[in-house]
Short mmCIF file of C-alpha atoms and ligand atoms in Angstrom, two decimals:
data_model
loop_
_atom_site.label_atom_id
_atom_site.label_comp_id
_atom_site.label_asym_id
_atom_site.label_seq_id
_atom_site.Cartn_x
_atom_site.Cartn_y
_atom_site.Cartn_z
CA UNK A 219 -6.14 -19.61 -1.12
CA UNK A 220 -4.93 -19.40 -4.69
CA UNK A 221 -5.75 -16.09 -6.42
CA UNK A 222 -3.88 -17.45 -9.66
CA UNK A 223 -4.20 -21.00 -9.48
CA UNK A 224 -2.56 -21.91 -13.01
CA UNK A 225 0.38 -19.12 -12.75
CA UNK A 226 0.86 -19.73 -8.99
CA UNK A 227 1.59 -23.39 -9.53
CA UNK A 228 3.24 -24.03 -12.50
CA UNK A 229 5.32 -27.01 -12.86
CA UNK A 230 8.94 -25.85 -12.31
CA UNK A 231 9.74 -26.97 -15.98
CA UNK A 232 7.02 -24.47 -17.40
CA UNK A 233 7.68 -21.64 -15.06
CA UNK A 234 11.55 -21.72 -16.46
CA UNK A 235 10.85 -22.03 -19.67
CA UNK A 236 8.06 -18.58 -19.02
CA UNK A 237 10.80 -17.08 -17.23
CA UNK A 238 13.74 -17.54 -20.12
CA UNK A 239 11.18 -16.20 -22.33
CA UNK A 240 10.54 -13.15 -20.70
CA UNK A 241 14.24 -12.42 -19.29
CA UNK A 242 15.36 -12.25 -23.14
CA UNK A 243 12.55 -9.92 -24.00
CA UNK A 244 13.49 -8.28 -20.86
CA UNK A 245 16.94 -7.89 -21.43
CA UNK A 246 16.32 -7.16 -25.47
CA UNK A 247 14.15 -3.90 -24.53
CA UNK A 248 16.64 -2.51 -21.93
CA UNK A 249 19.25 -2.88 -24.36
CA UNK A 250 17.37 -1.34 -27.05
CA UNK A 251 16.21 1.54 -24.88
CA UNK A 252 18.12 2.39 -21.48
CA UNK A 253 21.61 4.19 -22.77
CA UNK A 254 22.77 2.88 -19.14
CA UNK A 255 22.32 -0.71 -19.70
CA UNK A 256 23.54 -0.95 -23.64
CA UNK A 257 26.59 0.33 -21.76
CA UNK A 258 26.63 -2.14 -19.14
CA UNK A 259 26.04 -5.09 -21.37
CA UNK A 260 28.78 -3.76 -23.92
CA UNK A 261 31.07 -3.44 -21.27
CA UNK A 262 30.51 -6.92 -20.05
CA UNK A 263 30.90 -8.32 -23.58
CA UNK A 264 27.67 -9.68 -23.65
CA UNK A 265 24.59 -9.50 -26.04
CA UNK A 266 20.58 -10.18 -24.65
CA UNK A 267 20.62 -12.30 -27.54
CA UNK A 268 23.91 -14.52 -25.82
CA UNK A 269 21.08 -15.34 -23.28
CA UNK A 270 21.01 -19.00 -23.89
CA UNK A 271 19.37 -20.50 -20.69
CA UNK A 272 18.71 -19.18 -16.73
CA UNK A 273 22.20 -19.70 -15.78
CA UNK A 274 23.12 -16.76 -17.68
CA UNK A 275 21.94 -14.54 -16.13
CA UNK A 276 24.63 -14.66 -13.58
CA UNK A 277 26.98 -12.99 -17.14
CA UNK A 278 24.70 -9.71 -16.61
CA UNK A 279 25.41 -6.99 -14.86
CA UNK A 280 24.50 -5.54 -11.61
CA UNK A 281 21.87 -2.67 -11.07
CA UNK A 282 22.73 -0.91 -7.63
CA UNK A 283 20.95 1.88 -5.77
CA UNK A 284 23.51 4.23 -6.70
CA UNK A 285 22.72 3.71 -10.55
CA UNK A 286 19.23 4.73 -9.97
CA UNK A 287 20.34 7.70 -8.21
CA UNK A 288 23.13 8.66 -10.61
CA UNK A 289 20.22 8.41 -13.42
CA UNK A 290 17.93 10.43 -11.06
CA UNK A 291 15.06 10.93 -11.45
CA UNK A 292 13.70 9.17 -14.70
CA UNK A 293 17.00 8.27 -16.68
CA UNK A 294 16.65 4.81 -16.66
CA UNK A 295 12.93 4.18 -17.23
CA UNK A 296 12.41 2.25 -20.57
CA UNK A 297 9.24 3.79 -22.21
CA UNK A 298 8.84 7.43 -22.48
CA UNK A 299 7.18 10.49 -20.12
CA UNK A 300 3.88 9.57 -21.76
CA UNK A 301 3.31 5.58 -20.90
CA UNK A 302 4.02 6.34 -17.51
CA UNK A 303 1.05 6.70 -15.45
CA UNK A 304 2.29 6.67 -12.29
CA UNK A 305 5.75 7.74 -9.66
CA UNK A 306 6.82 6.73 -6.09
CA UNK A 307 9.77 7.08 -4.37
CA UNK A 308 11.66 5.99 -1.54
CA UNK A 309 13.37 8.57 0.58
CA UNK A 310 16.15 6.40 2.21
CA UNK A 311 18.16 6.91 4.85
CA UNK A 312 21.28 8.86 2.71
CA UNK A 313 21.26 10.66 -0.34
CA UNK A 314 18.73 11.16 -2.75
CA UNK A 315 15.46 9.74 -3.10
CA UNK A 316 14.94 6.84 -5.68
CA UNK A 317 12.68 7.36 -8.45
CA UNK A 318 10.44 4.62 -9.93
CA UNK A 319 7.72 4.56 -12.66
CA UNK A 320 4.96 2.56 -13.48
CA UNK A 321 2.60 2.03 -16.93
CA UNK A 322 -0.69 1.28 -16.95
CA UNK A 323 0.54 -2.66 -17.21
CA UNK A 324 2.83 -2.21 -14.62
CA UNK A 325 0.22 -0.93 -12.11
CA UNK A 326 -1.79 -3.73 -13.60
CA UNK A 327 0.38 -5.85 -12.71
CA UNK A 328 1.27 -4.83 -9.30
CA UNK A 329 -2.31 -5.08 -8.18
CA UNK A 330 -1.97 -8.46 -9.78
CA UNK A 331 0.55 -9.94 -7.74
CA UNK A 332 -1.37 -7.68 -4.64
CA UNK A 333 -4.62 -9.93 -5.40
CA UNK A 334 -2.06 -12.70 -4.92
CA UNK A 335 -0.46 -11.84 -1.79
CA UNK A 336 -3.61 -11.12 0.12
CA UNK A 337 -4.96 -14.22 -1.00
CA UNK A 338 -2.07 -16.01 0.43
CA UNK A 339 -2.24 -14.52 3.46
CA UNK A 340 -6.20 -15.73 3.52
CA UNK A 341 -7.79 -12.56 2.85
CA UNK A 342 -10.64 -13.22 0.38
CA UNK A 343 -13.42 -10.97 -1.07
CA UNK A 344 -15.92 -10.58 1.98
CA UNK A 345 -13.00 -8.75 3.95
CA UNK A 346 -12.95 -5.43 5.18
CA UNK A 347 -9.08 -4.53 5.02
CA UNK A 348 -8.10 -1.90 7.09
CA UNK A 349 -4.96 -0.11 5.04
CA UNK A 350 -3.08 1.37 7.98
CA UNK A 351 0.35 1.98 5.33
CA UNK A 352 1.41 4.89 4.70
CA UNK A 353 -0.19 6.81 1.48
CA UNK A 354 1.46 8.59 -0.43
CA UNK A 355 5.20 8.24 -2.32
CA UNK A 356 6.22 5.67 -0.31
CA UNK A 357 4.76 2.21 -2.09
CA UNK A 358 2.53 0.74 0.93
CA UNK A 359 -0.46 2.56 0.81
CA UNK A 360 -0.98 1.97 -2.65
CA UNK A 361 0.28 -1.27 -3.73
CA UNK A 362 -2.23 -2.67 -0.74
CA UNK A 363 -5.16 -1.12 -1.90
CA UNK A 364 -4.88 -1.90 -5.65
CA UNK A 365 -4.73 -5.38 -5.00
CA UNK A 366 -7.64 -5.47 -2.04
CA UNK A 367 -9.70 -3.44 -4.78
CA UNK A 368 -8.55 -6.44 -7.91
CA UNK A 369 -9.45 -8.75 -5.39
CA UNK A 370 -13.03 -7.17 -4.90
CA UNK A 371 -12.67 -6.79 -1.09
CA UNK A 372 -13.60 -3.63 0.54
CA UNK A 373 -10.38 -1.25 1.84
CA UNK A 374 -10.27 1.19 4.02
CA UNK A 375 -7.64 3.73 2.77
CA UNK A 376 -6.50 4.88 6.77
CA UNK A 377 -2.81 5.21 5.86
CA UNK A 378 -0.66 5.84 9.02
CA UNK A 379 -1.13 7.88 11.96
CA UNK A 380 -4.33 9.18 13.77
CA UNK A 381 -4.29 6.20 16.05
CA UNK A 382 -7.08 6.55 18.13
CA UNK A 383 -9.51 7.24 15.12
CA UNK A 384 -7.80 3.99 13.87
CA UNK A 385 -9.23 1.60 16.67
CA UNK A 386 -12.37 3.63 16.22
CA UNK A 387 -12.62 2.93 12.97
CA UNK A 388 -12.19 -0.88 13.38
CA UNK A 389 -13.99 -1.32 15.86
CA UNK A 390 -17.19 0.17 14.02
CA UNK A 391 -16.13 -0.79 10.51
CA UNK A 392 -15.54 -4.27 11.87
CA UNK A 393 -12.27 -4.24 9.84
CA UNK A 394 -11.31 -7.94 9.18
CA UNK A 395 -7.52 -7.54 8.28
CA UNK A 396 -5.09 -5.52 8.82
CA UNK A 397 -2.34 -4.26 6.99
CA UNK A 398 0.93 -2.56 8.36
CA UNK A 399 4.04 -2.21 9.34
CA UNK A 400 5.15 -5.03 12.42
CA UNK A 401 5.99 -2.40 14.57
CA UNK A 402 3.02 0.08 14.01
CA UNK A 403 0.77 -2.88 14.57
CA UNK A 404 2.06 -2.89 18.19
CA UNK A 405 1.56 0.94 18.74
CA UNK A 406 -2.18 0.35 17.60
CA UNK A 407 -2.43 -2.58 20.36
CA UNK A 408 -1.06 -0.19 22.88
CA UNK A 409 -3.11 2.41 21.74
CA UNK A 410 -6.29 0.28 22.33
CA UNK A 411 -5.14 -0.99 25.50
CA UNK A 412 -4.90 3.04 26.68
CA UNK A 413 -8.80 3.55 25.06
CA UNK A 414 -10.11 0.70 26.79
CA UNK A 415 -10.60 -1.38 24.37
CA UNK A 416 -9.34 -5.09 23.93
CA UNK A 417 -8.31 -5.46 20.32
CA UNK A 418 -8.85 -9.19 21.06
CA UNK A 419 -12.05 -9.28 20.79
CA UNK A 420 -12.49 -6.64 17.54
CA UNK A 421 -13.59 -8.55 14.21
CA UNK A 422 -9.57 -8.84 13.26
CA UNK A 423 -8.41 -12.04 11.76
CA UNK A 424 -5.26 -11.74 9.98
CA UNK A 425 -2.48 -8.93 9.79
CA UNK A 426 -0.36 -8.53 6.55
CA UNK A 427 2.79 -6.82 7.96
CA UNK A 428 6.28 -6.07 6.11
CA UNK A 429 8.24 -2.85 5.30
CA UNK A 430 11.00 -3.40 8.14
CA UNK A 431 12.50 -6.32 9.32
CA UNK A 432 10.62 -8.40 12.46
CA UNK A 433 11.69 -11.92 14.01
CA UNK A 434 9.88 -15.08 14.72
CA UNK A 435 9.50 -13.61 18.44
CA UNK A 436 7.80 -10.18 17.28
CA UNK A 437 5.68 -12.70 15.08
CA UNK A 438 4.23 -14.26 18.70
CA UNK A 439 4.11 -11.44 20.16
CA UNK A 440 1.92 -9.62 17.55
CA UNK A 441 -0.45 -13.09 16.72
CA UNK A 442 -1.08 -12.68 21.22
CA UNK A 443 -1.53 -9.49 21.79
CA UNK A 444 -4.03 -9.14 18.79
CA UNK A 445 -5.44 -12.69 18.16
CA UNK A 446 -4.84 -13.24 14.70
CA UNK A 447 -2.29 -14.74 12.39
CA UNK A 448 0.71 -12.26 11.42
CA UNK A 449 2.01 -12.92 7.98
CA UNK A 450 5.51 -11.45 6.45
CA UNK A 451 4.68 -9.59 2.96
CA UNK A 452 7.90 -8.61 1.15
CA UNK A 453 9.02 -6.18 -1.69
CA UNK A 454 10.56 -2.49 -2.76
CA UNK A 455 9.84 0.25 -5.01
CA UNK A 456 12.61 -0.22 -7.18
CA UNK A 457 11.12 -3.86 -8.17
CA UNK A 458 7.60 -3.11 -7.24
CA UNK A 459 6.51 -2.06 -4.02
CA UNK A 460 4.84 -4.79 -1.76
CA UNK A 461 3.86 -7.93 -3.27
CA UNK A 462 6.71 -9.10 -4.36
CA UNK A 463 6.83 -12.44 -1.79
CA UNK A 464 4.81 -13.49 0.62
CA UNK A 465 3.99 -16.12 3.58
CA UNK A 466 1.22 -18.45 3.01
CA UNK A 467 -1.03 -18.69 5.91
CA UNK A 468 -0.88 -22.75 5.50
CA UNK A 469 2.59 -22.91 6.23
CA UNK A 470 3.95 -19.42 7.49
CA UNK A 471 7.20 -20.62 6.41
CA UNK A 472 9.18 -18.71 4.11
CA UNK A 473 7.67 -16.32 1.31
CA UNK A 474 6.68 -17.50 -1.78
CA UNK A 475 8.37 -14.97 -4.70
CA UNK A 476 6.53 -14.46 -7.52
CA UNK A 477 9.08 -15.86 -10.10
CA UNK A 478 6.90 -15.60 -13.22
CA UNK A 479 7.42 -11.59 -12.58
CA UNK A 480 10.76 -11.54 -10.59
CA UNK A 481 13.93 -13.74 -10.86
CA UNK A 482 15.27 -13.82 -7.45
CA UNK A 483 19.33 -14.96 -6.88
CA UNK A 484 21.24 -15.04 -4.12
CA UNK A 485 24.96 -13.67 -4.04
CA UNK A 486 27.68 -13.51 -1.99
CA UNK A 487 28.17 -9.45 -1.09
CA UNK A 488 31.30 -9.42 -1.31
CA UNK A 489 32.07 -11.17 -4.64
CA UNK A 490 29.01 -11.16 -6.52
CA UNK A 491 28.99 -14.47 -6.63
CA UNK A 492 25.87 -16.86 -7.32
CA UNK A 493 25.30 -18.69 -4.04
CA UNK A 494 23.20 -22.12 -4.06
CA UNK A 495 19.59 -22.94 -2.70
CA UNK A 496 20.21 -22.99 0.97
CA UNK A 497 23.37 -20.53 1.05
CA UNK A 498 22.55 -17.19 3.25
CA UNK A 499 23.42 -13.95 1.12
CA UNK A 500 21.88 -11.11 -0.66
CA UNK A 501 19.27 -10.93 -2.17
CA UNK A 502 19.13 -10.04 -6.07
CA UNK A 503 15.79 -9.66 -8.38
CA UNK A 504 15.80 -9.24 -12.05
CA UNK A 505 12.62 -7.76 -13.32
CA UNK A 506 10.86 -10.09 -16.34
CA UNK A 507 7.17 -8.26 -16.68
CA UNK A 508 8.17 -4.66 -15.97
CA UNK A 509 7.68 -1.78 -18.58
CA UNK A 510 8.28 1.23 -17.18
CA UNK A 511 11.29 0.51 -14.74
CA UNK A 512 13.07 -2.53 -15.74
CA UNK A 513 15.65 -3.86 -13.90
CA UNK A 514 18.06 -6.38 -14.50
CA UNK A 515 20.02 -7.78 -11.20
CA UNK A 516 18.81 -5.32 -8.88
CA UNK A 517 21.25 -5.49 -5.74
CA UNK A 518 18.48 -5.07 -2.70
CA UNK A 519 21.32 -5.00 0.30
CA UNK A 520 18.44 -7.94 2.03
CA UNK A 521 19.99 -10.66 3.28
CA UNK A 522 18.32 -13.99 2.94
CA UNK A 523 18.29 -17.78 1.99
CA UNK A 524 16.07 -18.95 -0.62
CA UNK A 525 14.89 -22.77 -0.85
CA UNK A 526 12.75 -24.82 -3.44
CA UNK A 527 11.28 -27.33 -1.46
CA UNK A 528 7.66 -27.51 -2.79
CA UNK A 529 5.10 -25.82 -0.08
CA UNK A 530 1.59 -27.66 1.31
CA UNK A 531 -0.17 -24.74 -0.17
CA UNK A 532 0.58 -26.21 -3.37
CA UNK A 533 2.35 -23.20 -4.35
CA UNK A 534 5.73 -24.04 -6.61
CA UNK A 535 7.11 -21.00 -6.24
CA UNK A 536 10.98 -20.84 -4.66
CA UNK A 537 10.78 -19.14 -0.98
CA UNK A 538 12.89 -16.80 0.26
CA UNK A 539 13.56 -16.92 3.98
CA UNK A 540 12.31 -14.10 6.09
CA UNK A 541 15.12 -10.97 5.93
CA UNK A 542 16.53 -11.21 8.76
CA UNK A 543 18.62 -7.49 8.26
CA UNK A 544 20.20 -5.61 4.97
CA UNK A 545 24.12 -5.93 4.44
CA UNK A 546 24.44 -2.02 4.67
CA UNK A 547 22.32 -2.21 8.07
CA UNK A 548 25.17 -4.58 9.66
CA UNK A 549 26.40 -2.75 12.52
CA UNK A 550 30.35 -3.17 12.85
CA UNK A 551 31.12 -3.11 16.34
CA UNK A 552 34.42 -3.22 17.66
CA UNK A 553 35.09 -5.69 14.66
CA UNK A 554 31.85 -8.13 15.33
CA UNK A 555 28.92 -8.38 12.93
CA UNK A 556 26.02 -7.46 14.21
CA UNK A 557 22.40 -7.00 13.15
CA UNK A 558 19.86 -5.50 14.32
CA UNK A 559 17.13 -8.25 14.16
CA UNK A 560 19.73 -10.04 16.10
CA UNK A 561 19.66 -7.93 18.78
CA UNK A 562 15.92 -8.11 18.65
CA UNK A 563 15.99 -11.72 19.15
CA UNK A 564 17.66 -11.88 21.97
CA UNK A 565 15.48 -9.04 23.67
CA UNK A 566 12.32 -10.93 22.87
CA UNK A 567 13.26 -13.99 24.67
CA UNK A 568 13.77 -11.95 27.33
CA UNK A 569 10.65 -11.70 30.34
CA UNK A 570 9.55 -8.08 31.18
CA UNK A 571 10.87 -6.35 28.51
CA UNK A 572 8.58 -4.88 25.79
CA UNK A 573 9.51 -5.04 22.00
CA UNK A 574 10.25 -1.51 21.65
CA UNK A 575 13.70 -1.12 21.48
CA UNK A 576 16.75 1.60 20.54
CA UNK A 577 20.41 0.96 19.64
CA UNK A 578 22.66 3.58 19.69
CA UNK A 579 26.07 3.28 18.25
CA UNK A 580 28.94 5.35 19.30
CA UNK A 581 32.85 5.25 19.84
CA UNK A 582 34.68 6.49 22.93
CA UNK A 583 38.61 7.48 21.83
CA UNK A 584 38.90 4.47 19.40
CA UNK A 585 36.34 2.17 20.91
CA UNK A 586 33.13 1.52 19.45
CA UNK A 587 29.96 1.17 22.36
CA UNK A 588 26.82 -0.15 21.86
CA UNK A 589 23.87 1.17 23.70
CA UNK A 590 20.68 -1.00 23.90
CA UNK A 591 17.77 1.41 25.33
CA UNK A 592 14.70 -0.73 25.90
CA UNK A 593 11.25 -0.75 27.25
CA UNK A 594 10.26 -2.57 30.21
CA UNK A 595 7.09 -3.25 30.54
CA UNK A 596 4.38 -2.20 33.30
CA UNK A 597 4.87 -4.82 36.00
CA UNK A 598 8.60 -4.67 35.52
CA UNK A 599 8.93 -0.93 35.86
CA UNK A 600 7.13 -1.34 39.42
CA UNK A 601 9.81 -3.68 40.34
CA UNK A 602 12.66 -3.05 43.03
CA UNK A 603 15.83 -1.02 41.60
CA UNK A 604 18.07 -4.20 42.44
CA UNK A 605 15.71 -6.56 39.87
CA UNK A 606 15.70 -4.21 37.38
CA UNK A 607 19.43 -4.29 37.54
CA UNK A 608 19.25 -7.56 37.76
CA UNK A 609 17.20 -7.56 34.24
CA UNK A 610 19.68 -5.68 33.34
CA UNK A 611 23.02 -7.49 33.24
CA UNK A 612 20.97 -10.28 31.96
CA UNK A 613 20.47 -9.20 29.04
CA UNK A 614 23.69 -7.88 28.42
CA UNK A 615 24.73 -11.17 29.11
CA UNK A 616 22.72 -12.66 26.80
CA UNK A 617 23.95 -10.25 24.00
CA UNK A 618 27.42 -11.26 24.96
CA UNK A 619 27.02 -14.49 24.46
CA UNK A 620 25.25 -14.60 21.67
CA UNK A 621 26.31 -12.39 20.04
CA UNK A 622 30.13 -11.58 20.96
CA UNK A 623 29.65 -8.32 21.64
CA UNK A 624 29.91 -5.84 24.72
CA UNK A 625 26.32 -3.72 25.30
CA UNK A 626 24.84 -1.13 27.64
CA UNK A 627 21.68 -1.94 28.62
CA UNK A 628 19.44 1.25 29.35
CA UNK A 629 16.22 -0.26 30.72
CA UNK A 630 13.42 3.11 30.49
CA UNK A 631 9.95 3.36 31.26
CA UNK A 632 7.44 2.19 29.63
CA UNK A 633 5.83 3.84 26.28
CA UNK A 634 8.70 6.36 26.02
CA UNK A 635 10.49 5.57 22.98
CA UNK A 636 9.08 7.07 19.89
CA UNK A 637 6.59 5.29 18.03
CA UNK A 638 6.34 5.27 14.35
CA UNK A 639 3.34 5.24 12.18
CA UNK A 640 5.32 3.89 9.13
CA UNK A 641 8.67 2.12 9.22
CA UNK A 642 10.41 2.00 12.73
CA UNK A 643 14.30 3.75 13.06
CA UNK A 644 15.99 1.21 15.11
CA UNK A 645 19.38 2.29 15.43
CA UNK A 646 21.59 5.60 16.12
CA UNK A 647 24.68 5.41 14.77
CA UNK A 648 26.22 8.78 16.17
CA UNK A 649 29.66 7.30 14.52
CA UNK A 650 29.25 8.60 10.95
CA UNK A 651 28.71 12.04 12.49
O1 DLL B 913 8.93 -1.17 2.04
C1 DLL B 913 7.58 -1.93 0.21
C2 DLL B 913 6.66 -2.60 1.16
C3 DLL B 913 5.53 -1.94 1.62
C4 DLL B 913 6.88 -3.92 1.56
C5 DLL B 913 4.65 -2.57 2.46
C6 DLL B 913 6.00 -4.56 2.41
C7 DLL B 913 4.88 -3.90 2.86
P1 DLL B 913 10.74 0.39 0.22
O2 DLL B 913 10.29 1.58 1.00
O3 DLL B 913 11.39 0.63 -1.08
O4 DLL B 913 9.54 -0.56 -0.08
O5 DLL B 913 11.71 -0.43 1.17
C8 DLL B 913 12.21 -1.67 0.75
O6 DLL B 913 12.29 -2.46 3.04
O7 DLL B 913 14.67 -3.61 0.63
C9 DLL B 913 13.82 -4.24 2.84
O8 DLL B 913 15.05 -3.77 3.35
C10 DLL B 913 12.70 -3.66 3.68
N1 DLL B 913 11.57 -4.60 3.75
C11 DLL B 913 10.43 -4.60 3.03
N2 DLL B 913 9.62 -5.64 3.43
C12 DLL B 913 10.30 -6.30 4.40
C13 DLL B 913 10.03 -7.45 5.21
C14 DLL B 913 8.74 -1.19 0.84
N3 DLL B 913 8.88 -8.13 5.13
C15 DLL B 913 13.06 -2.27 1.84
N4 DLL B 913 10.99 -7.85 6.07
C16 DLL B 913 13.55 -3.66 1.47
C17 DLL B 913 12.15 -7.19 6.17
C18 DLL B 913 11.55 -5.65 4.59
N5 DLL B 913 12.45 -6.09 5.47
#
């Protein structure tokens, strides 16, 4: 469904021309007001007012994660203390947290883009959305349940954690859809399954699930073990929060980016170059609505492909392909790229093994190993010693020769690697250490 019917599909001409506009008012304000950025654009030679069509933006400069932590925590916001109405942050796996700030338009417009995304995913105003992200600084919680409120349908502000009282709750609420992250939707099946109850049969029709990276494979795993249709929702604080892309549920092919908010470009990591529709790199968003936190070229470190082929759902919108891992997440082992979601891939193809899964980097004298612990499930773990072996070297065969690179597979129990209410940690790396 279209929450925005005239915005969503804009003929491609329009929604330049819209998007022009606002990257030169954009780009006009940060100049005017962000000491960081008049730099920047100084440096590079360049005036906002230089901005002649799209194309240049690719003469702008970069934002990175490490300029919003070297302006931490509000240095680079563009309106002052008293506009801003609201802060999150996102703690990161090294270094400070980043800082980001919204206005009353800006959470106005979040919710906006919310409405649009649960929409998308098929979620209309009769639903009972059960809002299992975490509440809180972190962007989830909130960013879902201002735009199931915009949208009129009734939320249920859970957060994460307290599983048990979770199933309770949907069973008795009869919550319709659920939102969450991939892998905490799995812990909730599980967690049913140990209550006795089959989350089958519970009133659930659609889950809305993003924060980490997930494959295809976790995709049909999730839609079977909970009978509903699992869409991929996109985004981060430092552009918005969620909301920022999304999969239809017509297609489930790629997620539509809101491009009359966000410019998204792809670029090659290593030179910063502009890549073309179709070419795999990382991803890049320049902020055109945003008030508080502007940002021009954000550098998100997500790798994906983005393509323009128009979508059945009518949406013209450019899609961005699902992330399949983040270009600081690469694992370099013994010289091979590897990413997690890769791994992933492999392991879900795999029979008896359970989509919980560990990797744990390490190096022996100069030698880099790679660890993959992961669960097998109930009817495997009753297996002989010599199959489980067996399962085993498989899949280290598999990873092998897929993926180039040696692994040690730990196969262990079932249900005894940590869960995680919010985002799942997927990987040890005991080499920085
Ligand atoms: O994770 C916002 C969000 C909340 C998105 C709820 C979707 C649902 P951050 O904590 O700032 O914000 O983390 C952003 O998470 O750069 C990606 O690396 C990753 N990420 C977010 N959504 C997806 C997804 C929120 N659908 C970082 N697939 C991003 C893969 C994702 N990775």
């Amino acid at each position: 469904m279209l929450w925005d019917p005239e915005f969503e599909t804009l003929p491609r001409e329009a929604l330049e021309a819209l998007q022009l506009k606002r990257l030169v008012a954009t780009a006009e304000r940060v100049y005017a007001t962000v000491p960081f950025y008049k730099k920047k654009f100084d440096e590079a030679g360049f005036r906002p007012g230089d901005i002649r069509s799209l194309k240049d933006l690719s003469y702008l400069p970069f934002t990175t994660k490490m300029d919003l932590r070297d302006h931490y925590p509000f240095n680079l916001f563009a309106v002052p203390m008293e506009q801003v109405v609201r802060i999150h942050a996102s703690s990161g796996t090294t270094g400070k947290q980043t800082v980001v700030g919204y206005t009353r338009r800006d959470i106005n417009t979040w919710a906006e883009v919310m409405a649009r995304s649960l929409a998308a995913a098929g979620a209309q105003r009769n639903d009972i959305i059960h809002n299992a992200y975490g509440y809180g600084l972190f962007t989830g919680g909130l960013g879902i349940h201002y735009g199931a409120e915009k949208m009129g349908a009734a939320v249920i502000p859970n957060s994460g954690g307290n599983s048990k009282r979770q199933i309770i709750i949907m069973q008795d609420f009869g919550s319709t859809v659920l939102t969450c992250t991939p892998s905490y939707a799995l812990f909730l099946s599980e967690t049913a399954e140990e209550m006795g109850v089959d989350i089958k049969k519970l009133k659930l029709r659609v889950g809305i699930f993003g924060a980490e990276p997930w494959s295809e494979k976790m995709r049909d795993e999730i839609e079977r073990q909970l009978n509903i249709d699992a869409i991929d929702i996109f985004g981060l604080s430092e552009i918005m929060g969620p909301g920022v892309s999304i999969e239809c549920i017509e297609a489930k092919r790629g997620l539509h980016i809101f491009e009359d908010h966000f410019i998204p470009e792809i670029i090659n990591p290593q030179t910063g170059d502009v890549l073309p529709y179709g070419e795999k790199g990382e991803l890049v968003f320049t902020t055109i609505t945003k008030e508080a936190l502007p940002l021009i070229r954000y550098r998100t470190r997500d790798i994906s492909v983005l393509y323009p082929q128009p979508c059945k759902c009518g949406r013209t919108h450019v899609r961005m392909e699902r992330v399949s891992g983040r270009s600081d997440d690469m694992l370099i082992i013994r010289g091979v790229n590897v990413f997690p979601s890769q791994i992933e891939s492999v392991l879900m193809n795999v029979e008896g093994v359970e989509p919980h899964y560990l990797l744990i980097v390490d190096r022996q004298g100069n030698l880099d190993t790679l660890e993959v612990r992961v669960e097998v499930n109930e009817k495997g773990f009753s297996d002989e010693v010599k199959e489980l072996q067996v399962l085993g070297r498989r899949i280290e065969k598999d990873i092998k020769d897929l993926l180039g690179v040696t692994a040690a597979v730990k196969l262990v129990e079932p249900k005894t690697l940590q869960r995680s209410e919010g985002k799942a940690q997927r990987v040890v790396d005991k080499r920085k250490i």
